[in-house]
mmCIF file with all atom_site columns, C-alpha atoms in Angstrom:
data_model
loop_
_atom_site.group_PDB
_atom_site.id
_atom_site.type_symbol
_atom_site.label_atom_id
_atom_site.label_alt_id
_atom_site.label_comp_id
_atom_site.label_asym_id
_atom_site.label_entity_id
_atom_site.label_seq_id
_atom_site.pdbx_PDB_ins_code
_atom_site.Cartn_x
_atom_site.Cartn_y
_atom_site.Cartn_z
_atom_site.occupancy
_atom_site.B_iso_or_equiv
_atom_site.pdbx_formal_charge
_atom_site.auth_seq_id
_atom_site.auth_comp_id
_atom_site.auth_asym_id
_atom_site.auth_atom_id
_atom_site.pdbx_PDB_model_num
ATOM 1  C CA . UNK A 1 1  ? 3.644  -54.207 25.759 1.00 59.00 ? 1  UNK A CA 1
ATOM 2  C CA . UNK A 1 2  ? 4.235  -55.127 29.374 1.00 80.00 ? 2  UNK A CA 1
ATOM 3  C CA . UNK A 1 3  ? 6.776  -57.938 30.449 1.00 81.00 ? 3  UNK A CA 1
ATOM 4  C CA . UNK A 1 4  ? 9.708  -59.164 28.520 1.00 82.00 ? 4  UNK A CA 1
ATOM 5  C CA . UNK A 1 5  ? 9.688  -59.252 24.693 1.00 77.00 ? 5  UNK A CA 1
ATOM 6  C CA . UNK A 1 6  ? 9.522  -62.749 23.021 1.00 81.00 ? 6  UNK A CA 1
ATOM 7  C CA . UNK A 1 7  ? 12.825 -64.141 21.765 1.00 85.00 ? 7  UNK A CA 1
ATOM 8  C CA . UNK A 1 8  ? 13.181 -66.133 18.697 1.00 88.00 ? 8  UNK A CA 1
ATOM 9  C CA . UNK A 1 9  ? 16.115 -68.291 17.335 1.00 92.00 ? 9  UNK A CA 1
ATOM 10 C CA . UNK A 1 10 ? 16.629 -68.504 13.762 1.00 94.00 ? 10 UNK A CA 1
ATOM 11 C CA . UNK A 1 11 ? 19.219 -70.673 11.868 1.00 95.00 ? 11 UNK A CA 1
ATOM 12 C CA . UNK A 1 12 ? 20.200 -69.525 8.442  1.00 95.00 ? 12 UNK A CA 1
ATOM 13 C CA . UNK A 1 13 ? 22.277 -72.059 6.510  1.00 95.00 ? 13 UNK A CA 1
ATOM 14 C CA . UNK A 1 14 ? 25.344 -70.898 4.988  1.00 97.00 ? 14 UNK A CA 1
ATOM 15 C CA . UNK A 1 15 ? 25.154 -73.264 1.993  1.00 95.00 ? 15 UNK A CA 1
ATOM 16 C CA . UNK A 1 16 ? 22.434 -74.420 -0.220 1.00 93.00 ? 16 UNK A CA 1
ATOM 17 C CA . UNK A 1 17 ? 21.415 -78.276 -0.340 1.00 83.00 ? 17 UNK A CA 1
ATOM 18 C CA . UNK A 1 18 ? 23.744 -78.599 -3.469 1.00 89.00 ? 18 UNK A CA 1
ATOM 19 C CA . UNK A 1 19 ? 26.840 -77.085 -1.426 1.00 90.00 ? 19 UNK A CA 1
ATOM 20 C CA . UNK A 1 20 ? 26.717 -73.646 -3.107 1.00 97.00 ? 20 UNK A CA 1
ATOM 21 C CA . UNK A 1 21 ? 27.594 -71.024 -0.561 1.00 98.00 ? 21 UNK A CA 1
ATOM 22 C CA . UNK A 1 22 ? 24.750 -68.696 0.400  1.00 98.00 ? 22 UNK A CA 1
ATOM 23 C CA . UNK A 1 23 ? 25.858 -65.195 -1.019 1.00 98.00 ? 23 UNK A CA 1
ATOM 24 C CA . UNK A 1 24 ? 26.704 -62.438 1.649  1.00 97.00 ? 24 UNK A CA 1
ATOM 25 C CA . UNK A 1 25 ? 24.180 -60.151 -0.108 1.00 97.00 ? 25 UNK A CA 1
ATOM 26 C CA . UNK A 1 26 ? 21.510 -62.835 0.747  1.00 97.00 ? 26 UNK A CA 1
ATOM 27 C CA . UNK A 1 27 ? 22.489 -62.739 4.390  1.00 97.00 ? 27 UNK A CA 1
ATOM 28 C CA . UNK A 1 28 ? 22.721 -59.130 4.464  1.00 97.00 ? 28 UNK A CA 1
ATOM 29 C CA . UNK A 1 29 ? 19.106 -58.846 3.035  1.00 97.00 ? 29 UNK A CA 1
ATOM 30 C CA . UNK A 1 30 ? 17.790 -61.347 5.628  1.00 96.00 ? 30 UNK A CA 1
ATOM 31 C CA . UNK A 1 31 ? 19.390 -59.355 8.456  1.00 96.00 ? 31 UNK A CA 1
ATOM 32 C CA . UNK A 1 32 ? 17.648 -56.090 7.026  1.00 97.00 ? 32 UNK A CA 1
ATOM 33 C CA . UNK A 1 33 ? 14.342 -57.942 6.862  1.00 96.00 ? 33 UNK A CA 1
ATOM 34 C CA . UNK A 1 34 ? 14.764 -59.211 10.397 1.00 94.00 ? 34 UNK A CA 1
ATOM 35 C CA . UNK A 1 35 ? 15.531 -55.704 11.546 1.00 95.00 ? 35 UNK A CA 1
ATOM 36 C CA . UNK A 1 36 ? 12.501 -54.429 9.910  1.00 94.00 ? 36 UNK A CA 1
ATOM 37 C CA . UNK A 1 37 ? 10.359 -57.093 11.364 1.00 91.00 ? 37 UNK A CA 1
ATOM 38 C CA . UNK A 1 38 ? 11.744 -57.322 14.971 1.00 89.00 ? 38 UNK A CA 1
ATOM 39 C CA . UNK A 1 39 ? 13.457 -53.865 15.364 1.00 89.00 ? 39 UNK A CA 1
ATOM 40 C CA . UNK A 1 40 ? 16.820 -55.583 15.844 1.00 91.00 ? 40 UNK A CA 1
ATOM 41 C CA . UNK A 1 41 ? 18.932 -58.722 15.706 1.00 93.00 ? 41 UNK A CA 1
ATOM 42 C CA . UNK A 1 42 ? 21.996 -60.434 17.005 1.00 95.00 ? 42 UNK A CA 1
ATOM 43 C CA . UNK A 1 43 ? 24.172 -63.157 15.685 1.00 96.00 ? 43 UNK A CA 1
ATOM 44 C CA . UNK A 1 44 ? 25.072 -65.735 18.347 1.00 95.00 ? 44 UNK A CA 1
ATOM 45 C CA . UNK A 1 45 ? 27.582 -67.442 16.178 1.00 96.00 ? 45 UNK A CA 1
ATOM 46 C CA . UNK A 1 46 ? 27.904 -70.209 13.793 1.00 97.00 ? 46 UNK A CA 1
ATOM 47 C CA . UNK A 1 47 ? 26.338 -73.632 14.706 1.00 97.00 ? 47 UNK A CA 1
ATOM 48 C CA . UNK A 1 48 ? 26.720 -77.032 13.224 1.00 97.00 ? 48 UNK A CA 1
ATOM 49 C CA . UNK A 1 49 ? 23.667 -79.441 12.892 1.00 95.00 ? 49 UNK A CA 1
ATOM 50 C CA . UNK A 1 50 ? 22.605 -82.522 10.947 1.00 94.00 ? 50 UNK A CA 1
ATOM 51 C CA . UNK A 1 51 ? 19.391 -83.419 9.029  1.00 90.00 ? 51 UNK A CA 1
ATOM 52 C CA . UNK A 1 52 ? 18.192 -86.424 7.115  1.00 94.00 ? 52 UNK A CA 1
ATOM 53 C CA . UNK A 1 53 ? 18.030 -86.122 3.175  1.00 89.00 ? 53 UNK A CA 1
ATOM 54 C CA . UNK A 1 54 ? 15.031 -87.791 1.405  1.00 93.00 ? 54 UNK A CA 1
ATOM 55 C CA . UNK A 1 55 ? 17.331 -90.759 0.613  1.00 96.00 ? 55 UNK A CA 1
ATOM 56 C CA . UNK A 1 56 ? 18.029 -91.310 4.219  1.00 96.00 ? 56 UNK A CA 1
ATOM 57 C CA . UNK A 1 57 ? 21.661 -90.015 4.184  1.00 94.00 ? 57 UNK A CA 1
ATOM 58 C CA . UNK A 1 58 ? 22.762 -87.591 6.945  1.00 95.00 ? 58 UNK A CA 1
ATOM 59 C CA . UNK A 1 59 ? 23.645 -84.040 5.882  1.00 90.00 ? 59 UNK A CA 1
ATOM 60 C CA . UNK A 1 60 ? 25.899 -81.872 8.063  1.00 92.00 ? 60 UNK A CA 1
ATOM 61 C CA . UNK A 1 61 ? 25.033 -78.149 7.938  1.00 93.00 ? 61 UNK A CA 1
ATOM 62 C CA . UNK A 1 62 ? 26.620 -74.922 9.057  1.00 97.00 ? 62 UNK A CA 1
ATOM 63 C CA . UNK A 1 63 ? 24.212 -72.028 9.888  1.00 97.00 ? 63 UNK A CA 1
ATOM 64 C CA . UNK A 1 64 ? 24.397 -68.576 11.360 1.00 97.00 ? 64 UNK A CA 1
ATOM 65 C CA . UNK A 1 65 ? 22.368 -68.425 14.615 1.00 97.00 ? 65 UNK A CA 1
ATOM 66 C CA . UNK A 1 66 ? 20.206 -65.307 15.016 1.00 95.00 ? 66 UNK A CA 1
#
């Protein structure tokens, strides 16, 4: 492939919608899947964002940025 490789940004939430933490094993499995898919990965850090729940409330979310 000539030219620069495409880059993608993926946000992986650190908690489920009910507040339960995502298990470290789940994150590690995602990393392995990403490595197999893209031949590599990098974590840029933890980010904070917000989204609207079905009932209209704002929900703050913390995610790993790959």
